């Protein structure tokens, strides 16, 4: 259950309170004031990603693990993103012979930042990487080598589509696919499952503002990067900007306060750190 608290999104302040345990006691919600209390359901194991409309509280659900790659659907954006919620990684390959890429030996795998900032992506701008081959590690959900590791070769990218060649790293047969842009959406999705499919997993871009989902953050452990899965809130950068401020009470936030804040389109601007685990209560609180 998710309730809202202490998060400002543009001129709206959303109050959030979450429990992330499989079994938990009910949380007593505060009495509503001028704000609106809402909740979303992600399933017992948080397998659902939920898109939420702040204006009318409409929701749209899909499985967070259904997709591997997301592509910018809006014109003049030439980037793709991996599904960090599956702990995916992507490596650039030095060879330019697609059929010669048959294993992961010597590859350096990278990840996308949870912000999805353009300068912090494993693949980067597709127009700068034409004919480049990458190996995709689909993550911990796949124990079979042939299902987990795939290779792609960027063919083209323009304001109409993304085009690439792909195959399982264990296969000698490849296929080509075109991801058509649709300006009605923020992202188009692709999965390697079932020999490759384009998926529609979200509402039209102007019908959602925030998304509750599983994603990856990177901590540092002994000066080394340590990936960690979290459940938190991502924003729709084609609809809004956001900032987080816990120094001011929810009830006192108004336009005069909000207009002086520095807003960002980083997808994890809200993130997950608005909640903490209360070990005595045995639940997450905000």
XYZ file of N, CA and C in Angstrom, residues 9-278:
810
model
N 5.918 17.437 -6.653
C 6.036 17.201 -8.073
C 5.432 18.411 -8.755
N 6.319 19.287 -9.367
C 5.872 20.571 -9.882
C 5.141 21.300 -8.760
N 3.865 21.627 -8.995
C 3.129 22.369 -7.983
C 2.309 21.450 -7.095
N 2.395 20.149 -7.351
C 1.631 19.196 -6.563
C 2.543 18.550 -5.538
N 2.079 18.346 -4.372
C 2.835 17.651 -3.341
C 2.111 16.349 -3.067
N 2.858 15.265 -3.177
C 2.254 13.959 -3.064
C 2.740 13.287 -1.791
N 1.834 12.808 -1.004
C 2.187 12.196 0.268
C 2.343 10.703 0.074
N 3.536 10.179 0.446
C 3.835 8.786 0.182
C 4.156 8.046 1.478
N 3.634 6.866 1.569
C 4.001 5.999 2.694
C 3.886 4.574 2.199
N 4.931 3.764 2.360
C 4.923 2.455 1.719
C 5.357 1.382 2.696
N 4.782 0.186 2.527
C 5.279 -0.999 3.206
C 5.773 -1.953 2.152
N 6.929 -2.539 2.372
C 7.527 -3.387 1.350
C 7.742 -4.805 1.844
N 7.055 -5.222 2.882
C 7.179 -6.577 3.350
C 6.020 -7.411 2.827
N 6.298 -8.687 2.610
C 5.287 -9.579 2.100
C 4.123 -9.706 3.077
N 4.421 -9.753 4.371
C 3.402 -9.790 5.402
C 3.608 -8.585 6.311
N 2.533 -7.856 6.587
C 2.697 -6.646 7.349
C 1.394 -6.259 8.031
N 1.494 -5.419 9.035
C 0.318 -4.882 9.691
C -0.194 -3.682 8.923
N -1.487 -3.431 9.043
C -2.069 -2.282 8.355
C -1.504 -0.986 8.937
N -1.286 -0.013 8.065
C -0.779 1.289 8.483
C -1.957 2.232 8.678
N -1.999 2.900 9.806
C -3.062 3.854 10.076
C -2.775 5.138 9.318
N -3.619 5.472 8.364
C -3.413 6.672 7.571
C -3.809 7.915 8.349
N -3.126 9.030 8.111
C -3.523 10.277 8.763
C -4.826 10.792 8.186
N -5.503 11.633 8.936
C -6.724 12.226 8.435
C -6.404 13.133 7.250
N -7.181 13.049 6.158
C -6.880 13.879 4.989
C -7.054 15.361 5.273
N -6.164 16.175 4.732
C -6.293 17.620 4.824
C -6.711 18.163 3.480
N -5.946 19.125 2.954
C -6.278 19.672 1.650
C -5.829 18.774 0.508
N -4.956 17.829 0.804
C -4.464 16.924 -0.223
C -5.403 15.743 -0.410
N -5.033 14.878 -1.346
C -5.803 13.674 -1.642
C -4.956 12.456 -1.344
N -5.531 11.476 -0.674
C -4.838 10.231 -0.378
C -5.230 9.193 -1.414
N -4.235 8.490 -1.955
C -4.481 7.444 -2.937
C -3.583 6.262 -2.631
N -3.859 5.133 -3.228
C -3.017 3.965 -3.059
C -2.977 3.183 -4.367
N -1.888 2.419 -4.544
C -1.761 1.553 -5.708
C -1.383 0.164 -5.223
N -1.687 -0.850 -6.018
C -1.371 -2.230 -5.680
C -0.375 -2.771 -6.689
N 0.768 -3.250 -6.205
C 1.802 -3.798 -7.072
C 1.885 -5.318 -7.015
N 1.007 -5.946 -6.271
C 1.037 -7.393 -6.136
C 1.856 -7.837 -4.946
N 1.654 -9.069 -4.542
C 2.297 -9.597 -3.344
C 3.818 -9.554 -3.443
N 4.355 -9.787 -4.630
C 5.800 -9.798 -4.824
C 6.267 -8.576 -5.611
N 5.439 -7.552 -5.679
C 5.765 -6.300 -6.364
C 6.140 -6.543 -7.838
N 5.405 -7.465 -8.479
C 5.707 -7.792 -9.865
C 5.085 -6.806 -10.851
N 4.178 -5.961 -10.373
C 3.511 -5.005 -11.244
C 4.212 -3.649 -11.232
N 4.280 -3.008 -12.403
C 4.658 -1.601 -12.463
C 3.364 -0.825 -12.697
N 3.144 0.196 -11.896
C 1.867 0.913 -11.903
C 2.091 2.357 -12.330
N 1.395 2.768 -13.376
C 1.433 4.147 -13.862
C 0.266 4.898 -13.240
N 0.541 6.099 -12.719
C -0.464 6.831 -11.951
C -0.641 8.235 -12.520
N -1.896 8.631 -12.660
C -2.243 9.968 -13.136
C -2.594 10.838 -11.930
N -1.816 11.880 -11.681
C -2.030 12.728 -10.506
C -3.324 13.539 -10.598
N -3.808 13.776 -11.805
C -4.990 14.620 -11.975
C -6.277 13.890 -11.612
N -6.379 12.609 -12.027
C -7.640 11.894 -11.810
C -7.484 10.557 -11.082
N -6.254 10.222 -10.682
C -5.943 9.001 -9.938
C -6.099 7.726 -10.772
N -6.202 7.852 -12.088
C -6.254 6.669 -12.939
C -4.946 5.888 -12.833
N -5.041 4.564 -12.916
C -3.854 3.709 -12.881
C -3.838 2.773 -14.087
N -2.651 2.327 -14.410
C -2.446 1.363 -15.495
C -1.338 0.438 -15.065
N -1.587 -0.877 -15.128
C -0.623 -1.868 -14.639
C -0.053 -2.705 -15.774
N 1.221 -3.082 -15.624
C 1.845 -4.086 -16.485
C 2.975 -4.731 -15.700
N 3.492 -5.855 -16.172
C 4.560 -6.559 -15.452
C 5.896 -5.853 -15.651
N 6.603 -5.586 -14.568
C 7.883 -4.882 -14.676
C 8.903 -5.719 -15.439
N 8.801 -7.057 -15.357
C 9.787 -7.937 -15.980
C 9.451 -8.277 -17.427
N 8.393 -7.702 -17.971
C 7.961 -8.073 -19.326
C 8.898 -7.565 -20.400
N 9.664 -6.495 -20.111
C 10.468 -5.863 -21.155
C 11.956 -5.924 -20.849
N 12.752 -5.822 -21.912
C 14.207 -5.771 -21.792
C 14.748 -4.389 -22.133
N 14.313 -3.828 -23.251
C 14.794 -2.530 -23.709
C 13.624 -1.585 -23.927
N 13.804 -0.322 -23.528
C 12.811 0.728 -23.784
C 13.436 1.744 -24.732
N 12.620 2.280 -25.632
C 13.107 3.222 -26.652
C 12.309 4.516 -26.575
N 13.007 5.648 -26.727
C 12.320 6.934 -26.776
C 11.301 6.927 -27.911
N 10.060 7.244 -27.592
C 9.019 7.267 -28.612
C 8.811 8.662 -29.191
N 9.361 9.676 -28.529
C 9.191 11.050 -28.978
C 10.262 11.421 -30.010
N 9.925 12.319 -30.920
C 10.867 12.765 -31.946
C 12.111 13.392 -31.316
N 13.209 13.307 -32.053
C 14.480 13.959 -31.686
C 15.104 13.392 -30.421
N 14.703 12.200 -30.043
C 15.347 11.477 -28.951
C 15.816 10.138 -29.504
N 17.080 9.809 -29.313
C 17.674 8.670 -30.000
C 18.351 7.717 -29.023
N 17.665 7.438 -27.925
C 18.269 6.644 -26.864
C 17.395 5.439 -26.512
N 18.060 4.399 -26.017
C 17.357 3.241 -25.474
C 17.835 3.008 -24.046
N 17.046 2.246 -23.299
C 17.304 2.047 -21.867
C 17.080 0.576 -21.526
N 17.894 0.061 -20.606
C 17.731 -1.324 -20.166
C 16.829 -1.392 -18.945
N 16.285 -2.568 -18.698
C 15.418 -2.794 -17.547
C 16.283 -3.076 -16.322
N 16.576 -2.035 -15.545
C 17.402 -2.191 -14.351
C 16.751 -3.037 -13.282
N 15.422 -3.139 -13.306
C 14.713 -3.952 -12.325
C 14.994 -5.433 -12.458
N 15.595 -5.833 -13.583
C 16.006 -7.219 -13.791
C 17.516 -7.372 -13.621
N 18.184 -6.303 -13.190
C 19.649 -6.272 -13.051
C 20.337 -6.567 -14.385
N 19.828 -5.971 -15.437
C 20.430 -6.141 -16.753
C 21.748 -5.368 -16.865
N 22.609 -5.803 -17.795
C 23.843 -5.121 -18.142
C 24.033 -5.208 -19.655
N 24.798 -4.283 -20.205
C 25.079 -4.279 -21.636
C 26.561 -3.964 -21.840
N 27.196 -4.689 -22.763
C 28.621 -4.511 -23.046
C 28.826 -4.198 -24.521
N 29.760 -3.308 -24.816
C 30.143 -3.002 -26.195
C 31.157 -4.044 -26.655
N 30.997 -4.485 -27.901
C 31.865 -5.515 -28.466
C 32.838 -4.884 -29.456
N 34.096 -5.283 -29.411
C 35.089 -4.735 -30.323
C 34.942 -5.280 -31.744
N 34.480 -6.519 -31.876
C 34.336 -7.122 -33.199
C 33.209 -6.449 -33.984
N 33.366 -6.385 -35.302
C 32.310 -5.883 -36.163
C 31.672 -6.995 -36.992
N 31.973 -8.237 -36.626
C 31.388 -9.404 -37.306
C 30.348 -10.018 -36.382
N 29.096 -9.857 -36.719
C 28.004 -10.248 -35.830
C 28.054 -11.735 -35.502
N 28.274 -12.575 -36.490
C 28.265 -14.022 -36.278
C 29.429 -14.499 -35.420
N 30.478 -13.667 -35.294
C 31.664 -14.060 -34.524
C 31.487 -13.873 -33.027
N 30.464 -13.162 -32.617
C 30.215 -12.904 -31.193
C 29.433 -14.081 -30.622
N 30.129 -14.941 -29.869
C 29.515 -16.176 -29.383
C 29.648 -16.386 -27.879
N 30.368 -15.504 -27.173
C 30.482 -15.641 -25.717
C 30.745 -14.274 -25.101
N 30.915 -14.244 -23.795
C 31.069 -12.982 -23.059
C 32.496 -12.755 -22.577
N 33.418 -13.569 -23.013
C 34.808 -13.469 -22.553
C 35.395 -12.084 -22.859
N 35.940 -11.435 -21.813
C 36.614 -10.157 -21.977
C 35.704 -8.946 -22.081
N 34.406 -9.147 -22.016
C 33.484 -8.021 -22.153
C 33.358 -7.251 -20.835
N 33.198 -5.959 -20.935
C 32.987 -5.099 -19.767
C 31.527 -4.653 -19.787
N 30.758 -5.154 -18.846
C 29.329 -4.865 -18.821
C 29.052 -3.603 -18.010
N 28.190 -2.760 -18.549
C 27.806 -1.502 -17.924
C 26.304 -1.488 -17.659
N 25.867 -0.496 -16.894
C 24.451 -0.339 -16.576
C 24.029 1.094 -16.861
N 22.717 1.312 -16.927
C 22.165 2.659 -17.024
C 21.980 3.229 -15.627
N 22.214 4.527 -15.484
C 21.898 5.191 -14.220
C 20.378 5.170 -14.019
N 19.903 5.080 -12.780
C 18.457 5.077 -12.538
C 17.769 6.367 -12.969
N 18.539 7.427 -13.161
C 17.978 8.698 -13.635
C 17.645 8.652 -15.120
N 18.244 7.695 -15.842
C 18.148 7.611 -17.304
C 18.678 8.886 -17.963
N 19.589 9.579 -17.301
C 20.229 10.732 -17.927
C 20.975 10.285 -19.171
N 20.942 11.105 -20.216
C 21.467 10.714 -21.512
C 22.963 10.407 -21.484
N 23.698 11.016 -20.567
C 25.140 10.796 -20.512
C 25.519 9.646 -19.588
N 24.523 8.895 -19.115
C 24.797 7.829 -18.150
C 24.136 6.521 -18.576
N 24.200 6.228 -19.881
C 23.579 5.039 -20.441
C 24.628 4.110 -21.033
N 24.375 2.820 -20.997
C 25.345 1.843 -21.496
C 25.510 1.926 -23.011
N 24.425 2.171 -23.741
C 24.510 2.260 -25.195
C 24.723 3.692 -25.644
N 24.016 4.620 -25.094
C 24.160 6.014 -25.499
C 23.333 6.341 -26.728
N 23.743 7.364 -27.465
C 23.007 7.832 -28.637
C 23.158 6.823 -29.777
N 22.027 6.311 -30.257
C 22.075 5.304 -31.316
C 22.691 5.866 -32.593
N 22.492 7.128 -32.876
C 23.047 7.716 -34.087
C 24.572 7.786 -34.052
N 25.152 7.710 -32.875
C 26.606 7.706 -32.739
C 27.175 6.292 -32.687
N 26.314 5.290 -32.776
C 26.755 3.900 -32.613
C 26.271 2.990 -33.736
N 26.047 3.547 -34.920
C 25.561 2.719 -36.021
C 26.581 1.637 -36.373
N 26.077 0.422 -36.582
C 26.858 -0.792 -36.863
C 27.604 -1.332 -35.642
N 27.479 -0.660 -34.496
C 28.119 -1.152 -33.270
C 27.353 -2.376 -32.759
N 28.115 -3.368 -32.282
C 27.521 -4.576 -31.705
C 27.606 -4.489 -30.184
N 26.525 -4.876 -29.517
C 26.471 -4.928 -28.056
C 25.990 -6.311 -27.630
N 26.454 -6.762 -26.467
C 25.919 -7.976 -25.843
C 25.063 -7.568 -24.655
N 23.872 -8.133 -24.605
C 22.897 -7.798 -23.570
C 22.791 -8.950 -22.579
N 23.056 -8.660 -21.310
C 22.832 -9.605 -20.216
C 21.467 -9.280 -19.624
N 20.507 -10.176 -19.802
C 19.128 -9.909 -19.374
C 18.927 -10.049 -17.867
N 19.925 -10.517 -17.144
C 19.836 -10.491 -15.691
C 19.504 -11.802 -15.028
N 19.314 -11.717 -13.720
C 19.224 -12.873 -12.832
C 18.002 -13.735 -13.063
N 16.990 -13.242 -13.755
C 15.763 -14.023 -13.956
C 15.955 -15.161 -14.951
N 17.101 -15.180 -15.652
C 17.324 -16.163 -16.708
C 18.545 -17.007 -16.377
N 18.325 -18.289 -16.096
C 19.423 -19.186 -15.731
C 20.044 -19.842 -16.948
N 19.305 -19.924 -18.041
C 19.805 -20.535 -19.264
C 20.654 -19.529 -20.035
N 21.883 -19.924 -20.403
C 22.825 -19.018 -21.066
C 22.235 -18.444 -22.348
N 21.597 -19.270 -23.151
C 21.063 -18.820 -24.432
C 19.897 -17.854 -24.262
N 19.158 -17.977 -23.190
C 18.052 -17.056 -22.928
C 18.539 -15.765 -22.288
N 19.612 -15.853 -21.521
C 20.086 -14.689 -20.770
C 20.911 -13.739 -21.624
N 21.782 -14.255 -22.492
C 22.706 -13.400 -23.240
C 22.301 -13.307 -24.707
N 22.103 -12.059 -25.154
C 21.731 -11.781 -26.537
C 22.679 -10.721 -27.098
N 22.764 -10.671 -28.413
C 23.584 -9.651 -29.064
C 22.705 -8.834 -30.009
N 23.027 -7.542 -30.107
C 22.317 -6.669 -31.020
C 23.336 -5.860 -31.824
N 22.965 -5.509 -33.032
C 23.779 -4.610 -33.855
C 22.896 -3.466 -34.315
N 23.286 -2.258 -33.976
C 22.502 -1.084 -34.351
C 22.593 -0.868 -35.860
N 21.440 -0.787 -36.508
C 21.382 -0.580 -37.955
C 21.085 0.875 -38.289
N 20.050 1.434 -37.645
C 19.662 2.808 -37.978
C 18.779 3.370 -36.871
N 18.686 4.689 -36.856
C 17.810 5.387 -35.917
C 17.462 6.739 -36.515
N 16.176 7.065 -36.546
C 15.734 8.362 -37.053
C 14.442 8.738 -36.350
N 13.775 9.781 -36.819
C 12.555 10.229 -36.152
C 11.353 9.333 -36.424
N 11.558 8.288 -37.199
C 10.481 7.335 -37.453
C 10.651 6.029 -36.694
N 11.895 5.611 -36.479
C 12.086 4.273 -35.929
C 13.509 4.030 -35.444
N 13.650 2.934 -34.685
C 14.934 2.329 -34.330
C 14.999 0.986 -35.072
N 16.144 0.666 -35.656
C 16.311 -0.598 -36.364
C 17.552 -1.309 -35.840
N 17.420 -2.612 -35.563
C 18.587 -3.368 -35.124
C 18.463 -4.841 -35.474
N 19.614 -5.476 -35.565
C 19.725 -6.921 -35.763
C 19.941 -7.550 -34.393
N 19.388 -8.726 -34.155
C 19.545 -9.351 -32.848
C 19.530 -10.870 -32.969
N 20.114 -11.517 -31.973
C 20.142 -12.980 -31.912
C 20.585 -13.394 -30.520
N 20.209 -14.601 -30.127
C 20.793 -15.184 -28.925
C 22.273 -15.373 -29.174
N 23.082 -15.152 -28.153
C 24.534 -15.270 -28.317
C 24.932 -16.701 -28.682
N 24.037 -17.661 -28.419
C 24.326 -19.060 -28.719
C 23.768 -19.491 -30.069
N 23.203 -18.555 -30.816
C 22.548 -18.896 -32.075
C 23.338 -18.379 -33.273
N 23.224 -19.108 -34.387
C 23.834 -18.664 -35.636
C 22.820 -17.945 -36.521
N 21.563 -17.910 -36.093
C 20.504 -17.266 -36.850
C 20.138 -15.935 -36.189
N 20.047 -14.874 -36.984
C 19.681 -13.561 -36.446
C 18.399 -13.069 -37.114
N 17.835 -12.033 -36.537
C 16.628 -11.413 -37.081
C 16.800 -9.908 -37.027
N 16.003 -9.210 -37.788
C 15.995 -7.755 -37.782
C 14.630 -7.262 -37.323
N 14.632 -6.158 -36.629
C 13.368 -5.616 -36.140
C 13.384 -4.092 -36.234
N 12.205 -3.539 -36.417
C 12.027 -2.090 -36.457
C 11.113 -1.699 -35.299
N 11.577 -0.795 -34.446
C 10.766 -0.245 -33.361
C 10.211 1.088 -33.862
N 8.946 1.089 -34.242
C 8.333 2.305 -34.769
C 8.048 3.285 -33.633
N 8.390 4.542 -33.851
C 8.044 5.570 -32.867
C 6.538 5.830 -32.888
N 6.017 6.219 -31.747
C 4.630 6.668 -31.649
C 4.630 7.834 -30.671
N 4.460 9.052 -31.181
C 4.552 10.248 -30.343
C 3.463 10.344 -29.287
N 2.513 9.413 -29.308
C 1.482 9.381 -28.272
C 2.009 8.790 -26.968
N 3.207 8.191 -27.028
C 3.752 7.518 -25.856
C 5.126 8.086 -25.499
N 5.550 7.838 -24.272
C 6.903 8.227 -23.855
C 7.924 7.209 -24.335
N 7.583 5.909 -24.232
C 8.524 4.852 -24.573
C 7.830 3.722 -25.318
N 8.598 3.055 -26.180
C 8.207 1.798 -26.793
C 9.104 0.714 -26.205
N 8.577 -0.513 -26.065
C 9.297 -1.556 -25.340
C 9.557 -2.774 -26.227
N 10.654 -3.467 -25.897
C 11.037 -4.665 -26.640
C 11.461 -5.747 -25.662
N 11.088 -7.004 -25.977
C 11.548 -8.159 -25.216
C 12.176 -9.169 -26.170
N 13.216 -9.870 -25.699
C 13.814 -10.934 -26.480
C 13.007 -12.223 -26.383
N 12.047 -12.295 -25.473
C 11.225 -13.493 -25.318
C 10.477 -13.805 -26.604
N 10.233 -15.101 -26.812
C 9.439 -15.556 -27.962
C 9.996 -15.038 -29.279
N 11.308 -15.071 -29.405
C 12.017 -14.668 -30.625
C 11.972 -13.177 -30.889
N 11.556 -12.403 -29.895
C 11.561 -10.948 -30.012
C 10.193 -10.364 -30.311
N 9.774 -9.405 -29.482
C 8.471 -8.776 -29.658
C 8.498 -7.330 -29.193
N 7.749 -6.479 -29.897
C 7.517 -5.099 -29.470
C 6.289 -5.096 -28.573
N 6.379 -4.386 -27.452
C 5.305 -4.396 -26.456
C 4.783 -2.988 -26.194
N 3.514 -2.908 -25.863
C 2.913 -1.658 -25.392
C 2.573 -1.849 -23.917
N 3.311 -1.180 -23.047
C 3.217 -1.464 -21.615
C 2.787 -0.272 -20.775
N 2.539 0.888 -21.388
C 2.211 2.075 -20.605
C 1.082 2.858 -21.278
N 0.420 3.734 -20.526
C -0.611 4.593 -21.128
C 0.048 5.628 -22.047
N -0.768 6.358 -22.806
C -0.241 7.442 -23.609
C 0.463 8.448 -22.696
N 1.474 9.125 -23.240
C 2.388 9.918 -22.409
C 1.673 10.978 -21.579
N 0.563 11.525 -22.071
C -0.142 12.578 -21.332
C -1.193 12.029 -20.389
N -1.181 10.709 -20.164
C -2.152 10.081 -19.275
C -1.520 9.534 -17.996
N -0.210 9.756 -17.809
C 0.401 9.326 -16.554
C 1.513 10.297 -16.168
N 1.755 10.394 -14.871
C 2.754 11.311 -14.340
C 3.877 10.592 -13.603
N 3.533 9.579 -12.828
C 4.534 8.861 -12.046
C 4.306 7.361 -12.183
N 5.374 6.608 -11.909
C 5.345 5.158 -12.067
C 5.927 4.501 -10.822
N 5.199 3.550 -10.262
C 5.688 2.748 -9.138
C 6.249 1.456 -9.723
N 7.534 1.173 -9.472
C 8.141 0.015 -10.112
C 9.414 -0.412 -9.396
N 9.959 -1.530 -9.835
C 11.248 -2.013 -9.344
C 12.342 -1.493 -10.281
N 13.438 -1.011 -9.712
C 14.558 -0.560 -10.519
C 15.851 -0.701 -9.731
N 16.967 -0.393 -10.366
C 18.279 -0.602 -9.756
C 18.911 0.721 -9.361
N 19.524 0.735 -8.186
C 20.392 1.840 -7.795
C 21.781 1.269 -7.540
N 22.784 2.126 -7.592
C 24.160 1.680 -7.397
C 24.733 2.322 -6.141
N 25.058 1.504 -5.161
C 25.741 1.964 -3.965
C 27.238 1.667 -4.101
N 28.015 2.132 -3.161
C 29.440 1.852 -3.138
C 29.761 0.980 -1.938
N 30.466 -0.116 -2.176
C 30.875 -1.015 -1.100
C 32.364 -1.296 -1.264
N 33.146 -0.875 -0.279
C 34.606 -1.016 -0.358
C 35.150 -0.389 -1.636
N 34.597 0.796 -1.956
C 34.991 1.580 -3.130
C 34.615 0.920 -4.453
N 33.814 -0.130 -4.403
C 33.358 -0.802 -5.611
C 31.848 -0.597 -5.766
N 31.364 -0.534 -7.020
C 29.919 -0.362 -7.227
C 29.149 -1.588 -6.758
N 28.054 -1.350 -6.079
C 27.232 -2.431 -5.550
C 25.793 -2.202 -6.004
N 25.300 -2.967 -7.001
C 23.924 -2.781 -7.485
C 22.907 -3.315 -6.492
N 21.787 -2.607 -6.381
C 20.775 -2.969 -5.399
C 19.400 -2.695 -5.993
N 18.480 -3.662 -5.846
C 17.123 -3.499 -6.357
C 16.248 -2.808 -5.327
N 15.484 -1.827 -5.781
C 14.568 -1.093 -4.903
C 13.209 -0.989 -5.588
N 12.202 -0.703 -4.791
C 10.884 -0.361 -5.322
C 10.623 1.092 -4.963
N 10.391 1.910 -5.963
C 10.223 3.333 -5.723
C 9.377 3.985 -6.790
N 9.536 5.300 -6.921
C 8.695 6.099 -7.811
C 9.568 6.778 -8.866
N 9.222 6.568 -10.137
C 9.868 7.237 -11.256
C 8.876 8.215 -11.882
N 9.385 9.256 -12.532
C 8.499 10.253 -13.131
C 8.474 10.102 -14.649
N 7.447 10.658 -15.251
C 7.323 10.747 -16.699
C 7.965 12.062 -17.138
N 9.182 12.029 -17.682
C 9.881 13.283 -17.992
C 9.256 14.064 -19.141
N 8.331 13.447 -19.860
C 7.637 14.159 -20.926
C 6.402 14.906 -20.425
N 6.129 14.766 -19.131
C 4.954 15.437 -18.563
C 5.288 16.371 -17.406
N 6.360 16.111 -16.699
C 6.629 16.927 -15.520
C 8.083 16.884 -15.119
N 8.433 17.755 -14.212
C 9.707 17.745 -13.513
C 9.405 17.621 -12.024
N 10.408 17.292 -11.243
C 10.158 17.037 -9.826
C 11.353 17.411 -8.976
N 11.088 17.557 -7.696
C 12.140 17.681 -6.699
C 11.611 17.134 -5.395
N 12.514 16.775 -4.507
C 12.149 16.261 -3.188
C 12.652 17.225 -2.129
N 11.802 17.557 -1.166
C 12.193 18.453 -0.074
C 11.489 18.001 1.190
N 12.266 17.561 2.169
C 11.686 17.094 3.429
C 11.894 18.094 4.565
N 12.385 19.290 4.227
C 12.657 20.288 5.264
C 11.442 21.153 5.563
N 10.391 21.002 4.771
C 9.210 21.843 4.893
C 8.005 20.935 5.034
N 7.070 21.286 5.902
C 5.924 20.416 6.118
C 5.008 20.416 4.900
N 4.372 19.291 4.699
C 3.466 19.102 3.562
C 2.404 20.206 3.505
N 1.816 20.513 4.644
C 0.710 21.464 4.687
C 1.123 22.888 4.322
N 2.417 23.216 4.495
C 2.866 24.586 4.261
C 3.380 24.824 2.837
N 3.513 23.758 2.072
C 4.027 23.919 0.714
C 2.981 24.609 -0.153
N 3.385 25.691 -0.815
C 2.494 26.410 -1.711
C 3.279 26.844 -2.954
N 2.637 27.605 -3.820
C 3.276 28.009 -5.062
C 4.519 28.858 -4.808
N 4.460 29.759 -3.846
C 5.599 30.624 -3.557
C 6.815 29.803 -3.149
N 6.577 28.749 -2.395
C 7.666 27.857 -2.002
C 8.149 27.039 -3.200
N 7.204 26.518 -3.969
C 7.545 25.598 -5.050
C 8.288 26.283 -6.185
N 7.945 27.530 -6.487
C 8.518 28.177 -7.661
C 10.015 28.454 -7.517
N 10.529 28.406 -6.304
C 11.951 28.659 -6.076
C 12.787 27.374 -6.006
N 12.138 26.239 -6.177
C 12.857 24.974 -6.122
C 13.468 24.647 -7.483
N 14.569 23.943 -7.457
C 15.215 23.488 -8.687
C 14.620 22.128 -9.057
N 13.966 22.083 -10.198
C 13.295 20.868 -10.642
C 14.158 20.126 -11.658
N 13.934 18.825 -11.777
C 14.718 18.001 -12.683
C 13.813 17.022 -13.410
N 14.253 16.594 -14.606
C 13.545 15.570 -15.350
C 14.142 14.186 -15.122
N 15.081 14.063 -14.207
C 15.654 12.752 -13.895
C 14.534 11.794 -13.489
N 14.533 10.607 -14.055
C 13.422 9.691 -13.811
C 13.295 9.309 -12.340
N 14.410 9.276 -11.621
C 14.364 8.894 -10.213
C 14.381 10.105 -9.288
N 13.852 11.226 -9.762
C 13.823 12.441 -8.940
C 13.092 12.202 -7.622
N 12.069 11.388 -7.632
C 11.360 11.029 -6.390
C 12.057 9.845 -5.726
N 12.270 8.794 -6.480
C 13.093 7.685 -6.009
C 12.465 6.813 -4.945
N 13.298 6.333 -4.040
C 12.852 5.379 -3.012
C 13.199 5.818 -1.595
N 14.003 6.856 -1.421
C 14.530 7.180 -0.098
C 13.563 7.970 0.770
N 12.341 8.162 0.296
C 11.322 8.796 1.131
C 10.773 7.822 2.157
N 11.197 6.546 2.073
C 10.756 5.553 3.052
C 11.969 4.940 3.743
N 11.756 4.468 4.943
C 12.828 3.806 5.678
C 12.233 2.623 6.423
N 13.077 1.668 6.764
C 12.589 0.473 7.452
C 12.675 0.676 8.961
N 11.530 0.612 9.612
C 11.446 0.695 11.066
C 11.541 -0.722 11.611
